[in-house]
């Protein structure tokens, strides 16, 4: 049997795009590529990403603190601490901090591999066009302005670019 493993809060690489953080916790290599885990802190009212769709991965978000909201297809859902949110592959979605306080989520990605998108994004920021094809990810950057206006948000990515 393998020795027990613990992952302290401070462990793992960290990168932030404005009000959206990526803190790597469990890489796919540790799970035989079955899943990966990242910790996402979100600033108040921060939009994490434009509308996008994964073709290979499902995402499961567990809310630690704050209030998470997401547009899943045509539905807006919110989740409080202790709640899981499922973002299935092939569904257009985005998510944001719907509150005035910081929000933190744990994101389980299955199968593993997409956690490396964030690593590569950190290295290439702000140009992510090469990564979209590699990770079979559709993204609608034009959705950011409308999403921010409709839900009273601040784009984490635009904030980081200024």
Tab-separated table of N, CA and C in Angstrom:
chain	number	residue	atom	x	y	z
A	1	UNK	N	0.838	-1.183	0.000
A	1	UNK	CA	0.000	0.000	0.000
A	1	UNK	C	0.883	1.247	0.000
A	2	UNK	N	0.390	2.273	-0.629
A	2	UNK	CA	1.114	3.541	-0.671
A	2	UNK	C	0.967	4.259	0.662
A	3	UNK	N	1.939	5.086	0.974
A	3	UNK	CA	1.893	5.881	2.195
A	3	UNK	C	0.781	6.922	2.094
A	4	UNK	N	0.180	7.289	3.222
A	4	UNK	CA	-0.847	8.340	3.199
A	4	UNK	C	-0.271	9.650	2.666
A	5	UNK	N	-1.098	10.394	1.993
A	5	UNK	CA	-0.686	11.677	1.421
A	5	UNK	C	-1.616	12.757	1.953
A	6	UNK	N	-1.031	13.849	2.378
A	6	UNK	CA	-1.811	15.034	2.727
A	6	UNK	C	-1.316	16.180	1.863
A	7	UNK	N	-2.202	17.105	1.571
A	7	UNK	CA	-1.858	18.243	0.728
A	7	UNK	C	-2.180	19.512	1.514
A	8	UNK	N	-1.170	20.162	2.073
A	8	UNK	CA	-1.413	21.397	2.829
A	8	UNK	C	-1.994	22.500	1.944
A	9	UNK	N	-2.673	23.436	2.566
A	9	UNK	CA	-3.293	24.547	1.833
A	9	UNK	C	-2.281	25.277	0.967
A	10	UNK	N	-1.069	25.471	1.454
A	10	UNK	CA	-0.061	26.233	0.713
A	10	UNK	C	0.641	25.426	-0.375
A	11	UNK	N	0.424	24.125	-0.437
A	11	UNK	CA	1.122	23.286	-1.413
A	11	UNK	C	0.581	23.505	-2.819
A	12	UNK	N	1.439	23.357	-3.798
A	12	UNK	CA	1.036	23.438	-5.194
A	12	UNK	C	1.357	24.780	-5.814
A	13	UNK	N	1.561	24.753	-7.125
A	13	UNK	CA	1.816	25.978	-7.878
A	13	UNK	C	0.574	26.849	-7.876
A	14	UNK	N	0.792	28.159	-8.037
A	14	UNK	CA	-0.314	29.122	-8.017
A	14	UNK	C	-0.109	30.147	-9.123
A	15	UNK	N	-1.209	30.501	-9.799
A	15	UNK	CA	-1.213	31.548	-10.821
A	15	UNK	C	-2.539	32.274	-10.730
A	16	UNK	N	-2.528	33.580	-10.926
A	16	UNK	CA	-3.774	34.359	-10.895
A	16	UNK	C	-3.886	35.197	-12.154
A	17	UNK	N	-5.100	35.245	-12.670
A	17	UNK	CA	-5.456	36.113	-13.788
A	17	UNK	C	-6.444	37.103	-13.197
A	18	UNK	N	-5.947	38.240	-12.753
A	18	UNK	CA	-6.822	39.200	-12.101
A	18	UNK	C	-7.474	38.573	-10.892
A	19	UNK	N	-8.793	38.554	-10.859
A	19	UNK	CA	-9.543	38.038	-9.720
A	19	UNK	C	-9.818	36.549	-9.735
A	20	UNK	N	-9.179	35.801	-10.641
A	20	UNK	CA	-9.383	34.358	-10.759
A	20	UNK	C	-8.052	33.656	-10.531
A	21	UNK	N	-7.989	32.823	-9.488
A	21	UNK	CA	-6.755	32.117	-9.173
A	21	UNK	C	-6.821	30.645	-9.533
A	22	UNK	N	-5.665	30.083	-9.831
A	22	UNK	CA	-5.526	28.651	-10.101
A	22	UNK	C	-4.447	28.135	-9.163
A	23	UNK	N	-4.824	27.235	-8.278
A	23	UNK	CA	-3.896	26.665	-7.306
A	23	UNK	C	-3.960	25.147	-7.494
A	24	UNK	N	-2.922	24.579	-8.113
A	24	UNK	CA	-2.911	23.156	-8.430
A	24	UNK	C	-2.750	22.333	-7.164
A	25	UNK	N	-3.568	21.295	-7.030
A	25	UNK	CA	-3.534	20.442	-5.841
A	25	UNK	C	-3.199	18.988	-6.169
A	26	UNK	N	-3.912	18.382	-7.105
A	26	UNK	CA	-3.652	16.991	-7.486
A	26	UNK	C	-3.579	16.930	-9.010
A	27	UNK	N	-2.415	16.578	-9.517
A	27	UNK	CA	-2.248	16.431	-10.961
A	27	UNK	C	-2.699	15.048	-11.408
A	28	UNK	N	-2.989	14.931	-12.683
A	28	UNK	CA	-3.447	13.666	-13.232
A	28	UNK	C	-2.492	12.506	-13.020
A	29	UNK	N	-1.205	12.786	-12.973
A	29	UNK	CA	-0.220	11.711	-12.768
A	29	UNK	C	-0.438	11.010	-11.427
A	30	UNK	N	-0.950	11.736	-10.446
A	30	UNK	CA	-1.179	11.151	-9.119
A	30	UNK	C	-2.428	10.276	-9.071
A	31	UNK	N	-3.289	10.376	-10.086
A	31	UNK	CA	-4.539	9.599	-10.103
A	31	UNK	C	-4.616	8.655	-11.294
A	32	UNK	N	-3.475	8.347	-11.878
A	32	UNK	CA	-3.444	7.520	-13.085
A	32	UNK	C	-4.308	8.139	-14.178
A	33	UNK	N	-4.323	9.466	-14.221
A	33	UNK	CA	-5.033	10.293	-15.212
A	33	UNK	C	-6.555	10.219	-15.116
A	34	UNK	N	-7.074	9.678	-14.016
A	34	UNK	CA	-8.529	9.592	-13.859
A	34	UNK	C	-9.148	10.943	-13.533
A	35	UNK	N	-8.446	11.773	-12.745
A	35	UNK	CA	-8.976	13.077	-12.369
A	35	UNK	C	-7.818	13.971	-11.937
A	36	UNK	N	-8.106	15.262	-11.830
A	36	UNK	CA	-7.189	16.233	-11.243
A	36	UNK	C	-8.015	17.176	-10.382
A	37	UNK	N	-7.333	17.906	-9.500
A	37	UNK	CA	-8.009	18.834	-8.599
A	37	UNK	C	-7.259	20.159	-8.590
A	38	UNK	N	-8.011	21.233	-8.758
A	38	UNK	CA	-7.466	22.579	-8.608
A	38	UNK	C	-8.340	23.348	-7.626
A	39	UNK	N	-7.729	24.306	-6.973
A	39	UNK	CA	-8.425	25.208	-6.036
A	39	UNK	C	-8.511	26.553	-6.751
A	40	UNK	N	-9.735	27.093	-6.866
A	40	UNK	CA	-9.933	28.379	-7.538
A	40	UNK	C	-10.454	29.417	-6.544
A	41	UNK	N	-9.627	30.367	-6.130
A	41	UNK	CA	-10.160	31.523	-5.419
A	41	UNK	C	-10.672	32.546	-6.447
A	42	UNK	N	-11.821	33.143	-6.152
A	42	UNK	CA	-12.405	34.155	-7.033
A	42	UNK	C	-12.695	35.414	-6.228
A	43	UNK	N	-12.263	36.545	-6.745
A	43	UNK	CA	-12.546	37.835	-6.113
A	43	UNK	C	-14.043	38.131	-6.228
A	44	UNK	N	-14.560	39.023	-5.387
A	44	UNK	CA	-15.977	39.377	-5.483
A	44	UNK	C	-16.368	39.796	-6.902
A	45	UNK	N	-17.440	39.216	-7.397
A	45	UNK	CA	-18.029	39.521	-8.702
A	45	UNK	C	-17.106	39.235	-9.879
A	46	UNK	N	-16.099	38.389	-9.689
A	46	UNK	CA	-15.169	38.065	-10.773
A	46	UNK	C	-15.739	36.975	-11.670
A	47	UNK	N	-15.741	37.235	-12.964
A	47	UNK	CA	-16.086	36.238	-13.974
A	47	UNK	C	-14.827	35.423	-14.243
A	48	UNK	N	-14.911	34.106	-14.125
A	48	UNK	CA	-13.727	33.253	-14.261
A	48	UNK	C	-13.290	33.078	-15.706
A	49	UNK	N	-14.240	32.998	-16.633
A	49	UNK	CA	-13.887	32.693	-18.025
A	49	UNK	C	-15.021	33.099	-18.942
A	50	UNK	N	-14.716	33.311	-20.224
A	50	UNK	CA	-15.798	33.498	-21.201
A	50	UNK	C	-16.632	32.214	-21.282
A	51	UNK	N	-17.767	32.297	-21.918
A	51	UNK	CA	-18.523	31.080	-22.201
A	51	UNK	C	-17.590	30.113	-22.917
A	52	UNK	N	-17.635	28.857	-22.496
A	52	UNK	CA	-16.773	27.855	-23.114
A	52	UNK	C	-17.389	26.476	-22.972
A	53	UNK	N	-16.812	25.533	-23.720
A	53	UNK	CA	-17.328	24.165	-23.732
A	53	UNK	C	-16.161	23.198	-23.847
A	54	UNK	N	-16.109	22.238	-22.944
A	54	UNK	CA	-15.095	21.188	-22.977
A	54	UNK	C	-15.648	19.997	-23.759
A	55	UNK	N	-14.822	19.410	-24.591
A	55	UNK	CA	-15.247	18.225	-25.328
A	55	UNK	C	-14.779	16.935	-24.667
A	56	UNK	N	-13.819	17.029	-23.735
A	56	UNK	CA	-13.263	15.819	-23.127
A	56	UNK	C	-13.515	15.695	-21.634
A	57	UNK	N	-13.711	16.805	-20.929
A	57	UNK	CA	-13.745	16.758	-19.467
A	57	UNK	C	-15.089	17.158	-18.887
A	58	UNK	N	-15.400	16.536	-17.752
A	58	UNK	CA	-16.473	16.992	-16.869
A	58	UNK	C	-15.797	17.749	-15.730
A	59	UNK	N	-16.491	18.752	-15.195
A	59	UNK	CA	-15.967	19.509	-14.059
A	59	UNK	C	-16.986	19.469	-12.926
A	60	UNK	N	-16.485	19.243	-11.729
A	60	UNK	CA	-17.315	19.217	-10.530
A	60	UNK	C	-16.743	20.253	-9.576
A	61	UNK	N	-17.528	21.257	-9.219
A	61	UNK	CA	-17.054	22.336	-8.355
A	61	UNK	C	-17.712	22.227	-6.987
A	62	UNK	N	-16.883	22.255	-5.951
A	62	UNK	CA	-17.355	22.229	-4.565
A	62	UNK	C	-17.070	23.590	-3.955
A	63	UNK	N	-18.104	24.237	-3.439
A	63	UNK	CA	-17.968	25.576	-2.890
A	63	UNK	C	-17.478	25.497	-1.445
A	64	UNK	N	-16.313	26.097	-1.200
A	64	UNK	CA	-15.757	26.175	0.150
A	64	UNK	C	-16.265	27.405	0.888
A	65	UNK	N	-16.163	28.560	0.225
A	65	UNK	CA	-16.610	29.825	0.810
A	65	UNK	C	-17.269	30.668	-0.261
A	66	UNK	N	-18.118	31.574	0.161
A	66	UNK	CA	-18.737	32.511	-0.771
A	66	UNK	C	-19.921	31.916	-1.506
A	67	UNK	N	-20.225	32.543	-2.630
A	67	UNK	CA	-21.408	32.168	-3.412
A	67	UNK	C	-21.006	32.056	-4.879
A	68	UNK	N	-21.039	30.848	-5.406
A	68	UNK	CA	-20.672	30.574	-6.788
A	68	UNK	C	-21.931	30.579	-7.652
A	69	UNK	N	-21.838	31.212	-8.806
A	69	UNK	CA	-22.932	31.160	-9.787
A	69	UNK	C	-22.346	30.661	-11.100
A	70	UNK	N	-23.211	30.056	-11.895
A	70	UNK	CA	-22.773	29.550	-13.198
A	70	UNK	C	-23.917	29.638	-14.191
A	71	UNK	N	-23.554	29.862	-15.418
A	71	UNK	CA	-24.478	29.744	-16.532
A	71	UNK	C	-24.183	28.396	-17.153
A	72	UNK	N	-25.123	27.458	-17.030
A	72	UNK	CA	-24.986	26.097	-17.552
A	72	UNK	C	-26.025	25.938	-18.642
A	73	UNK	N	-25.584	25.988	-19.881
A	73	UNK	CA	-26.541	26.007	-20.977
A	73	UNK	C	-27.311	27.311	-20.906
A	74	UNK	N	-28.630	27.229	-20.735
A	74	UNK	CA	-29.469	28.426	-20.616
A	74	UNK	C	-29.853	28.727	-19.170
A	75	UNK	N	-29.382	27.940	-18.223
A	75	UNK	CA	-29.790	28.076	-16.830
A	75	UNK	C	-28.702	28.713	-15.975
A	76	UNK	N	-29.116	29.649	-15.126
A	76	UNK	CA	-28.216	30.222	-14.131
A	76	UNK	C	-28.496	29.519	-12.816
A	77	UNK	N	-27.435	28.978	-12.213
A	77	UNK	CA	-27.567	28.293	-10.929
A	77	UNK	C	-26.577	28.925	-9.948
A	78	UNK	N	-26.906	28.852	-8.668
A	78	UNK	CA	-25.997	29.353	-7.639
A	78	UNK	C	-25.764	28.245	-6.622
A	79	UNK	N	-24.622	28.350	-5.961
A	79	UNK	CA	-24.260	27.346	-4.966
A	79	UNK	C	-23.584	28.032	-3.784
A	80	UNK	N	-23.975	27.621	-2.601
A	80	UNK	CA	-23.429	28.139	-1.348
A	80	UNK	C	-22.393	27.144	-0.817
A	81	UNK	N	-21.663	27.495	0.238
A	81	UNK	CA	-20.687	26.574	0.807
A	81	UNK	C	-21.301	25.201	1.118
A	82	UNK	N	-20.526	24.171	0.790
A	82	UNK	CA	-20.975	22.800	1.016
A	82	UNK	C	-21.740	22.203	-0.147
A	83	UNK	N	-21.894	22.960	-1.240
A	83	UNK	CA	-22.671	22.513	-2.393
A	83	UNK	C	-21.740	22.145	-3.547
A	84	UNK	N	-22.092	21.066	-4.251
A	84	UNK	CA	-21.397	20.665	-5.473
A	84	UNK	C	-22.156	21.198	-6.677
A	85	UNK	N	-21.430	21.563	-7.720
A	85	UNK	CA	-22.011	21.990	-8.991
A	85	UNK	C	-21.356	21.156	-10.089
A	86	UNK	N	-22.162	20.601	-10.980
A	86	UNK	CA	-21.665	19.750	-12.060
A	86	UNK	C	-21.723	20.521	-13.373
A	87	UNK	N	-20.603	20.562	-14.083
A	87	UNK	CA	-20.505	21.202	-15.390
A	87	UNK	C	-20.074	20.113	-16.381
A	88	UNK	N	-21.040	19.473	-17.048
A	88	UNK	CA	-20.713	18.334	-17.907
A	88	UNK	C	-20.030	18.753	-19.215
A	89	UNK	N	-19.243	17.842	-19.753
A	89	UNK	CA	-18.611	18.080	-21.053
A	89	UNK	C	-19.685	18.341	-22.101
A	90	UNK	N	-19.308	19.063	-23.116
A	90	UNK	CA	-20.171	19.421	-24.246
A	90	UNK	C	-21.278	20.404	-23.901
A	91	UNK	N	-21.262	20.973	-22.722
A	91	UNK	CA	-22.259	21.993	-22.360
A	91	UNK	C	-21.564	23.350	-22.258
A	92	UNK	N	-22.100	24.337	-22.967
A	92	UNK	CA	-21.571	25.688	-22.844
A	92	UNK	C	-21.793	26.158	-21.414
A	93	UNK	N	-20.764	26.783	-20.843
A	93	UNK	CA	-20.886	27.247	-19.461
A	93	UNK	C	-19.850	28.318	-19.145
A	94	UNK	N	-20.081	28.988	-18.052
A	94	UNK	CA	-19.108	29.865	-17.422
A	94	UNK	C	-19.494	29.945	-15.955
A	95	UNK	N	-18.620	30.538	-15.135
A	95	UNK	CA	-18.946	30.655	-13.717
A	95	UNK	C	-18.286	31.903	-13.139
A	96	UNK	N	-18.835	32.333	-11.981
A	96	UNK	CA	-18.359	33.566	-11.370
A	96	UNK	C	-18.679	33.590	-9.883
A	97	UNK	N	-18.040	34.534	-9.200
A	97	UNK	CA	-18.349	34.794	-7.801
A	97	UNK	C	-19.565	35.705	-7.782
A	98	UNK	N	-20.660	35.223	-7.234
A	98	UNK	CA	-21.912	35.978	-7.228
A	98	UNK	C	-22.080	36.824	-5.973
A	99	UNK	N	-21.032	36.961	-5.185
A	99	UNK	CA	-21.169	37.693	-3.932
A	99	UNK	C	-20.198	38.847	-3.780
A	100	UNK	N	-20.340	39.526	-2.646
A	100	UNK	CA	-19.477	40.659	-2.307
A	100	UNK	C	-18.234	40.227	-1.545
A	101	UNK	N	-18.154	38.962	-1.183
A	101	UNK	CA	-17.016	38.414	-0.453
A	101	UNK	C	-16.255	37.452	-1.363
A	102	UNK	N	-14.992	37.159	-1.062
A	102	UNK	CA	-14.264	36.167	-1.864
A	102	UNK	C	-14.987	34.820	-1.873
A	103	UNK	N	-14.828	34.101	-2.959
A	103	UNK	CA	-15.395	32.767	-3.124
A	103	UNK	C	-14.240	31.823	-3.417
A	104	UNK	N	-14.286	30.633	-2.846
A	104	UNK	CA	-13.271	29.624	-3.125
A	104	UNK	C	-13.975	28.319	-3.462
A	105	UNK	N	-13.475	27.679	-4.519
A	105	UNK	CA	-14.031	26.391	-4.911
A	105	UNK	C	-12.894	25.390	-5.113
A	106	UNK	N	-13.232	24.146	-4.936
A	106	UNK	CA	-12.369	23.038	-5.320
A	106	UNK	C	-12.989	22.457	-6.586
A	107	UNK	N	-12.174	22.330	-7.619
A	107	UNK	CA	-12.671	21.827	-8.898
A	107	UNK	C	-12.034	20.471	-9.188
A	108	UNK	N	-12.886	19.479	-9.331
A	108	UNK	CA	-12.461	18.145	-9.734
A	108	UNK	C	-12.686	18.056	-11.239
A	109	UNK	N	-11.649	17.696	-11.972
A	109	UNK	CA	-11.703	17.613	-13.435
A	109	UNK	C	-11.497	16.153	-13.817
A	110	UNK	N	-12.435	15.609	-14.618
A	110	UNK	CA	-12.348	14.205	-14.984
A	110	UNK	C	-12.662	14.024	-16.468
A	111	UNK	N	-11.794	13.310	-17.203
A	111	UNK	CA	-10.512	12.774	-16.778
A	111	UNK	C	-9.500	13.898	-16.617
A	112	UNK	N	-8.347	13.549	-16.075
A	112	UNK	CA	-7.279	14.523	-15.860
A	112	UNK	C	-6.710	14.990	-17.192
A	113	UNK	N	-5.952	16.054	-17.120
A	113	UNK	CA	-5.265	16.596	-18.285
A	113	UNK	C	-5.517	18.076	-18.444
A	114	UNK	N	-6.767	18.505	-18.198
A	114	UNK	CA	-7.102	19.918	-18.397
A	114	UNK	C	-6.418	20.825	-17.383
A	115	UNK	N	-5.989	20.284	-16.259
A	115	UNK	CA	-5.252	21.111	-15.298
A	115	UNK	C	-4.002	21.700	-15.951
A	116	UNK	N	-3.485	21.026	-16.980
A	116	UNK	CA	-2.305	21.528	-17.682
A	116	UNK	C	-2.626	22.694	-18.603
A	117	UNK	N	-3.882	22.826	-19.006
A	117	UNK	CA	-4.289	24.010	-19.765
A	117	UNK	C	-3.940	25.260	-18.962
A	118	UNK	N	-4.254	25.238	-17.670
A	118	UNK	CA	-3.978	26.400	-16.831
A	118	UNK	C	-2.473	26.666	-16.724
A	119	UNK	N	-1.682	25.615	-16.645
A	119	UNK	CA	-0.216	25.796	-16.597
A	119	UNK	C	0.287	26.436	-17.890
A	120	UNK	N	-0.195	25.913	-18.999
A	120	UNK	CA	0.227	26.460	-20.285
A	120	UNK	C	-0.306	27.864	-20.488
A	121	UNK	N	-1.511	28.126	-20.003
A	121	UNK	CA	-2.075	29.469	-20.079
A	121	UNK	C	-1.205	30.449	-19.297
A	122	UNK	N	-0.756	30.061	-18.129
A	122	UNK	CA	0.105	30.920	-17.315
A	122	UNK	C	1.378	31.269	-18.088
A	123	UNK	N	1.931	30.310	-18.819
A	123	UNK	CA	3.164	30.540	-19.564
A	123	UNK	C	2.938	31.415	-20.792
A	124	UNK	N	1.748	31.333	-21.399
A	124	UNK	CA	1.449	32.060	-22.638
A	124	UNK	C	0.642	33.336	-22.432
A	125	UNK	N	0.131	33.551	-21.230
A	125	UNK	CA	-0.820	34.647	-20.990
A	125	UNK	C	-0.316	35.937	-21.603
A	126	UNK	N	-1.169	36.686	-22.319
A	126	UNK	CA	-2.613	36.504	-22.439
A	126	UNK	C	-3.051	35.753	-23.700
A	127	UNK	N	-2.144	35.295	-24.553
A	127	UNK	CA	-2.524	34.629	-25.802
A	127	UNK	C	-2.788	33.150	-25.564
A	128	UNK	N	-4.072	32.774	-25.606
A	128	UNK	CA	-4.443	31.383	-25.347
A	128	UNK	C	-4.923	30.652	-26.595
A	129	UNK	N	-4.843	31.262	-27.759
A	129	UNK	CA	-5.429	30.669	-28.963
A	129	UNK	C	-4.852	29.293	-29.284
A	130	UNK	N	-3.560	29.077	-29.074
A	130	UNK	CA	-2.950	27.780	-29.380
A	130	UNK	C	-3.491	26.665	-28.502
A	131	UNK	N	-3.930	27.022	-27.316
A	131	UNK	CA	-4.382	26.006	-26.369
A	131	UNK	C	-5.790	25.501	-26.642
A	132	UNK	N	-6.615	26.298	-27.286
A	132	UNK	CA	-8.014	25.907	-27.490
A	132	UNK	C	-8.119	24.626	-28.305
A	133	UNK	N	-7.365	24.521	-29.375
A	133	UNK	CA	-7.409	23.311	-30.212
A	133	UNK	C	-6.811	22.120	-29.465
A	134	UNK	N	-5.677	22.348	-28.816
A	134	UNK	CA	-4.991	21.261	-28.112
A	134	UNK	C	-5.887	20.627	-27.062
A	135	UNK	N	-6.668	21.442	-26.325
A	135	UNK	CA	-7.510	20.928	-25.251
A	135	UNK	C	-8.970	20.741	-25.673
A	136	UNK	N	-9.231	20.784	-26.994
A	136	UNK	CA	-10.582	20.604	-27.515
A	136	UNK	C	-11.580	21.453	-26.737
A	137	UNK	N	-11.300	22.742	-26.722
A	137	UNK	CA	-12.074	23.704	-25.941
A	137	UNK	C	-12.601	24.782	-26.865
A	138	UNK	N	-13.913	24.966	-26.883
A	138	UNK	CA	-14.524	26.070	-27.612
A	138	UNK	C	-14.680	27.218	-26.627
A	139	UNK	N	-14.374	28.451	-27.083
A	139	UNK	CA	-14.482	29.596	-26.196
A	139	UNK	C	-15.066	30.766	-26.973
A	140	UNK	N	-15.931	31.523	-26.319
A	140	UNK	CA	-16.553	32.685	-26.925
A	140	UNK	C	-16.099	33.940	-26.186
A	141	UNK	N	-14.942	34.505	-26.550
A	141	UNK	CA	-14.441	35.688	-25.853
A	141	UNK	C	-15.400	36.875	-25.942
A	142	UNK	N	-16.186	36.931	-27.008
A	142	UNK	CA	-17.150	38.015	-27.168
A	142	UNK	C	-18.263	37.996	-26.137
A	143	UNK	N	-18.395	36.895	-25.400
A	143	UNK	CA	-19.462	36.793	-24.395
A	143	UNK	C	-19.146	37.564	-23.122
A	144	UNK	N	-17.886	37.926	-22.919
A	144	UNK	CA	-17.468	38.531	-21.651
A	144	UNK	C	-18.201	39.834	-21.362
A	145	UNK	N	-18.253	40.737	-22.322
A	145	UNK	CA	-18.896	42.035	-22.105
A	145	UNK	C	-20.356	41.871	-21.722
A	146	UNK	N	-21.069	41.014	-22.438
A	146	UNK	CA	-22.496	40.810	-22.162
A	146	UNK	C	-22.701	40.115	-20.817
A	147	UNK	N	-21.877	39.129	-20.499
A	147	UNK	CA	-21.993	38.437	-19.207
A	147	UNK	C	-21.742	39.398	-18.049
A	148	UNK	N	-20.730	40.230	-18.182
A	148	UNK	CA	-20.418	41.195	-17.118
A	148	UNK	C	-21.564	42.189	-16.935
A	149	UNK	N	-22.121	42.666	-18.034
A	149	UNK	CA	-23.240	43.611	-17.943
A	149	UNK	C	-24.481	42.949	-17.363
A	150	UNK	N	-24.812	41.739	-17.809
A	150	UNK	CA	-26.029	41.056	-17.370
A	150	UNK	C	-25.995	40.679	-15.895
A	151	UNK	N	-24.822	40.246	-15.407
A	151	UNK	CA	-24.742	39.734	-14.040
A	151	UNK	C	-23.959	40.636	-13.084
A	152	UNK	N	-23.593	41.844	-13.526
A	152	UNK	CA	-22.885	42.785	-12.665
A	152	UNK	C	-21.504	42.303	-12.259
A	153	UNK	N	-20.735	41.781	-13.230
A	153	UNK	CA	-19.448	41.158	-12.946
A	153	UNK	C	-18.283	41.994	-13.460
A	154	UNK	N	-17.100	41.606	-13.035
A	154	UNK	CA	-15.853	42.165	-13.523
A	154	UNK	C	-15.087	41.020	-14.160
A	155	UNK	N	-14.605	41.198	-15.365
A	155	UNK	CA	-13.868	40.136	-16.031
A	155	UNK	C	-12.490	40.001	-15.408
A	156	UNK	N	-12.215	38.856	-14.839
A	156	UNK	CA	-10.897	38.598	-14.260
A	156	UNK	C	-9.831	38.699	-15.336
A	157	UNK	N	-10.129	38.265	-16.515
A	157	UNK	CA	-9.130	38.247	-17.581
A	157	UNK	C	-8.854	39.647	-18.120
A	158	UNK	N	-9.868	40.464	-18.236
A	158	UNK	CA	-9.612	41.835	-18.714
A	158	UNK	C	-8.896	42.634	-17.647
A	159	UNK	N	-9.268	42.408	-16.382
A	159	UNK	CA	-8.613	43.077	-15.270
A	159	UNK	C	-7.119	42.778	-15.281
A	160	UNK	N	-6.758	41.539	-15.605
A	160	UNK	CA	-5.361	41.126	-15.610
A	160	UNK	C	-4.605	41.722	-16.785
A	161	UNK	N	-5.304	42.009	-17.868
A	161	UNK	CA	-4.656	42.511	-19.069
A	161	UNK	C	-4.315	44.002	-18.957
A	162	UNK	N	-4.922	44.699	-18.018
A	162	UNK	CA	-4.668	46.142	-17.902
A	162	UNK	C	-3.558	46.447	-16.940
